[in-house]
Amino acid sequence: VFHGEDFLSLGFIFGKGENKFVYISDMTIIPPRQMDYLKATEIYLLVIDALSESKSHTTHQGVDDAIGVARTLKPKLTLLVGMVSFSPLQMFPFFVFVRWLQTGKSKIVNFQGHNVEHESTNKKLSRLKQEEGIDVQLAYDGQSVSLPSVQFL
């Protein structure tokens, strides 16, 4: 998969049969050949990148893009990962330093965070299950998921 325009990132498929677990993080696009392979795969759990609620980033897809992938691949469950959940003030010193490296100036211009509010976003996502039969949820730290017996090789 691509992480931006020209950087390859790895995706992983675990298991065989109908209970496969697919993990794709740090991505903007799944190339056609890999997408065709995934479409032909019965996926139980898809864990996929979604940095922000709606807009894509140059190196990450947004929630809307991830929903599109879930609609295409039709896994039984899709968990979205990679959302930024920090306050811009927590990262302020870092961004001042980066801005200084880029421009020689320490003023931040037009900073926008990528916060995704967990509860309200999951409430919106739950409508997909009711309306389209697609179970998409935001993952959370420490989450564990029970999978049917996954056979390896």
mmCIF file of C-alpha atoms in Angstrom:
data_model
loop_
_atom_site.group_PDB
_atom_site.id
_atom_site.type_symbol
_atom_site.label_atom_id
_atom_site.label_comp_id
_atom_site.label_asym_id
_atom_site.label_seq_id
_atom_site.Cartn_x
_atom_site.Cartn_y
_atom_site.Cartn_z
ATOM 1 C CA VAL A 1 0.000 0.000 0.000
ATOM 2 C CA PHE A 2 1.105 3.602 -0.365
ATOM 3 C CA HIS A 3 1.870 5.921 2.556
ATOM 4 C CA GLY A 4 1.691 9.141 0.562
ATOM 5 C CA GLU A 5 2.583 9.304 -3.118
ATOM 6 C CA ASP A 6 5.901 7.511 -3.135
ATOM 7 C CA PHE A 7 6.445 5.603 0.098
ATOM 8 C CA LEU A 8 5.448 1.957 0.396
ATOM 9 C CA SER A 9 3.963 0.692 3.633
ATOM 10 C CA LEU A 10 3.159 -2.898 4.552
ATOM 11 C CA GLY A 11 -0.234 -4.433 5.123
ATOM 12 C CA PHE A 12 -0.643 -7.846 6.723
ATOM 13 C CA ILE A 13 -3.088 -10.723 6.347
ATOM 14 C CA PHE A 14 -3.299 -13.289 9.156
ATOM 15 C CA GLY A 15 -5.150 -16.591 9.005
ATOM 16 C CA LYS A 16 -6.784 -18.577 6.249
ATOM 17 C CA GLY A 17 -10.294 -19.532 5.261
ATOM 18 C CA GLU A 18 -13.127 -17.158 6.108
ATOM 19 C CA ASN A 19 -11.663 -15.774 9.331
ATOM 20 C CA LYS A 20 -8.820 -13.633 8.040
ATOM 21 C CA PHE A 21 -7.528 -10.620 9.942
ATOM 22 C CA VAL A 22 -6.199 -7.820 7.700
ATOM 23 C CA TYR A 23 -4.102 -4.988 9.168
ATOM 24 C CA ILE A 24 -3.308 -1.938 7.022
ATOM 25 C CA SER A 25 -1.926 1.123 8.783
ATOM 26 C CA ASP A 26 -0.202 4.280 7.542
ATOM 27 C CA MET A 27 -1.755 4.354 4.107
ATOM 28 C CA THR A 28 -3.395 6.608 1.581
ATOM 29 C CA ILE A 29 -4.196 4.150 -1.202
ATOM 30 C CA ILE A 30 -4.360 0.447 -1.857
ATOM 31 C CA PRO A 31 -3.039 -0.183 -5.387
ATOM 32 C CA PRO A 32 -5.449 -1.959 -7.803
ATOM 33 C CA ARG A 33 -3.603 -5.299 -7.769
ATOM 34 C CA GLN A 34 -3.617 -5.479 -3.975
ATOM 35 C CA MET A 35 -7.235 -4.253 -3.838
ATOM 36 C CA ASP A 36 -8.284 -7.023 -6.250
ATOM 37 C CA TYR A 37 -6.543 -9.583 -4.031
ATOM 38 C CA LEU A 38 -8.283 -8.235 -0.936
ATOM 39 C CA LYS A 39 -11.680 -8.190 -2.685
ATOM 40 C CA ALA A 40 -11.278 -11.916 -3.364
ATOM 41 C CA THR A 41 -10.422 -12.539 0.302
ATOM 42 C CA GLU A 42 -12.996 -13.318 2.985
ATOM 43 C CA ILE A 43 -12.055 -10.871 5.727
ATOM 44 C CA TYR A 44 -13.407 -11.219 9.246
ATOM 45 C CA LEU A 45 -11.549 -8.252 10.788
ATOM 46 C CA LEU A 46 -10.107 -5.278 8.917
ATOM 47 C CA VAL A 47 -7.973 -2.875 10.942
ATOM 48 C CA ILE A 48 -7.248 0.175 8.826
ATOM 49 C CA ASP A 49 -5.808 3.681 8.990
ATOM 50 C CA ALA A 50 -8.037 6.733 9.533
ATOM 51 C CA LEU A 51 -6.168 9.825 10.735
ATOM 52 C CA SER A 52 -8.959 12.374 10.726
ATOM 53 C CA GLU A 53 -12.726 12.423 10.650
ATOM 54 C CA SER A 54 -13.264 13.429 7.052
ATOM 55 C CA LYS A 55 -10.307 14.852 5.160
ATOM 56 C CA SER A 56 -7.470 12.762 3.882
ATOM 57 C CA HIS A 57 -3.924 13.730 4.799
ATOM 58 C CA THR A 58 -0.985 13.536 2.403
ATOM 59 C CA THR A 59 0.163 10.266 4.013
ATOM 60 C CA HIS A 60 -3.008 8.930 5.684
ATOM 61 C CA GLN A 61 -6.612 8.393 4.738
ATOM 62 C CA GLY A 62 -9.523 9.833 6.687
ATOM 63 C CA VAL A 63 -12.540 8.108 8.196
ATOM 64 C CA ASP A 64 -14.585 8.662 5.016
ATOM 65 C CA ASP A 65 -11.874 6.977 2.920
ATOM 66 C CA ALA A 66 -11.682 4.040 5.344
ATOM 67 C CA ILE A 67 -15.462 3.620 5.126
ATOM 68 C CA GLY A 68 -15.070 3.425 1.352
ATOM 69 C CA VAL A 69 -12.521 0.628 1.722
ATOM 70 C CA ALA A 70 -14.830 -1.201 4.141
ATOM 71 C CA ARG A 71 -17.713 -0.884 1.661
ATOM 72 C CA THR A 72 -15.506 -2.387 -1.035
ATOM 73 C CA LEU A 73 -13.981 -5.235 0.998
ATOM 74 C CA LYS A 74 -17.052 -6.037 3.129
ATOM 75 C CA PRO A 75 -15.331 -7.434 6.241
ATOM 76 C CA LYS A 76 -17.506 -8.566 9.125
ATOM 77 C CA LEU A 77 -15.888 -5.897 11.360
ATOM 78 C CA THR A 78 -13.732 -2.876 10.538
ATOM 79 C CA LEU A 79 -11.746 -1.065 13.233
ATOM 80 C CA LEU A 80 -10.237 2.315 12.428
ATOM 81 C CA VAL A 81 -6.843 3.171 13.918
ATOM 82 C CA GLY A 82 -4.391 6.060 13.788
ATOM 83 C CA MET A 83 -6.640 8.884 14.967
ATOM 84 C CA VAL A 84 -4.766 11.668 16.686
ATOM 85 C CA SER A 85 -6.214 12.372 20.095
ATOM 86 C CA PHE A 86 -3.986 15.110 21.461
ATOM 87 C CA SER A 87 -4.609 18.748 22.124
ATOM 88 C CA PRO A 88 -2.684 21.083 19.811
ATOM 89 C CA LEU A 89 -1.314 22.744 22.970
ATOM 90 C CA GLN A 90 0.347 19.456 23.991
ATOM 91 C CA MET A 91 2.279 19.451 20.736
ATOM 92 C CA PHE A 92 2.897 23.212 20.596
ATOM 93 C CA PRO A 93 6.659 23.072 21.399
ATOM 94 C CA PHE A 94 7.180 20.389 18.747
ATOM 95 C CA PHE A 95 5.344 22.366 16.048
ATOM 96 C CA VAL A 96 7.199 25.570 16.924
ATOM 97 C CA PHE A 97 10.490 23.678 16.504
ATOM 98 C CA VAL A 98 9.414 22.100 13.190
ATOM 99 C CA ARG A 99 8.188 25.453 11.886
ATOM 100 C CA TRP A 100 11.505 27.024 12.879
ATOM 101 C CA LEU A 101 13.404 24.279 11.011
ATOM 102 C CA GLN A 102 11.241 24.787 7.916
ATOM 103 C CA THR A 103 11.207 28.584 7.785
ATOM 104 C CA GLY A 104 13.626 30.008 10.326
ATOM 105 C CA LYS A 105 10.575 31.573 12.045
ATOM 106 C CA SER A 106 8.957 30.345 15.223
ATOM 107 C CA LYS A 107 5.420 31.520 14.511
ATOM 108 C CA ILE A 108 2.821 28.836 13.839
ATOM 109 C CA VAL A 109 0.476 29.625 10.990
ATOM 110 C CA ASN A 110 -2.844 27.869 10.352
ATOM 111 C CA PHE A 111 -2.315 24.809 12.581
ATOM 112 C CA GLN A 112 -5.191 22.333 12.402
ATOM 113 C CA GLY A 113 -5.403 19.259 14.609
ATOM 114 C CA HIS A 114 -6.870 15.954 13.441
ATOM 115 C CA ASN A 115 -8.861 15.158 16.560
ATOM 116 C CA VAL A 116 -11.593 12.591 16.128
ATOM 117 C CA GLU A 117 -14.185 12.617 18.902
ATOM 118 C CA HIS A 118 -14.615 8.953 19.745
ATOM 119 C CA GLU A 119 -18.169 8.679 21.062
ATOM 120 C CA SER A 120 -19.937 10.920 18.538
ATOM 121 C CA THR A 121 -18.000 9.437 15.599
ATOM 122 C CA ASN A 122 -18.825 5.868 16.673
ATOM 123 C CA LYS A 123 -22.475 6.890 16.972
ATOM 124 C CA LYS A 124 -22.387 8.124 13.346
ATOM 125 C CA LEU A 125 -20.569 4.968 12.252
ATOM 126 C CA SER A 126 -23.172 2.740 13.920
ATOM 127 C CA ARG A 127 -25.711 4.002 11.355
ATOM 128 C CA LEU A 128 -23.689 2.221 8.651
ATOM 129 C CA LYS A 129 -24.430 -1.096 10.317
ATOM 130 C CA GLN A 130 -28.150 -0.331 10.472
ATOM 131 C CA GLU A 131 -28.416 1.144 6.973
ATOM 132 C CA GLU A 132 -25.806 -0.827 4.990
ATOM 133 C CA GLY A 133 -24.839 -3.804 7.139
ATOM 134 C CA ILE A 134 -21.258 -2.508 7.457
ATOM 135 C CA ASP A 135 -19.818 -2.666 10.991
ATOM 136 C CA VAL A 136 -17.211 0.117 11.226
ATOM 137 C CA GLN A 137 -15.962 1.379 14.589
ATOM 138 C CA LEU A 138 -13.144 3.495 15.947
ATOM 139 C CA ALA A 139 -10.638 1.304 17.758
ATOM 140 C CA TYR A 140 -9.327 2.361 21.157
ATOM 141 C CA ASP A 141 -6.164 1.838 23.173
ATOM 142 C CA GLY A 142 -6.134 -1.486 24.990
ATOM 143 C CA GLN A 143 -8.973 -2.923 22.927
ATOM 144 C CA SER A 144 -9.112 -6.674 22.450
ATOM 145 C CA VAL A 145 -11.249 -8.412 19.858
ATOM 146 C CA SER A 146 -12.406 -12.017 19.939
ATOM 147 C CA LEU A 147 -11.916 -13.698 16.596
ATOM 148 C CA PRO A 148 -13.402 -16.994 15.540
ATOM 149 C CA SER A 149 -10.775 -19.718 15.483
ATOM 150 C CA VAL A 150 -8.164 -18.428 13.055
ATOM 151 C CA GLN A 151 -6.202 -21.099 11.245
ATOM 152 C CA PHE A 152 -2.664 -20.298 10.258
ATOM 153 C CA LEU A 153 -1.093 -22.095 7.325
#
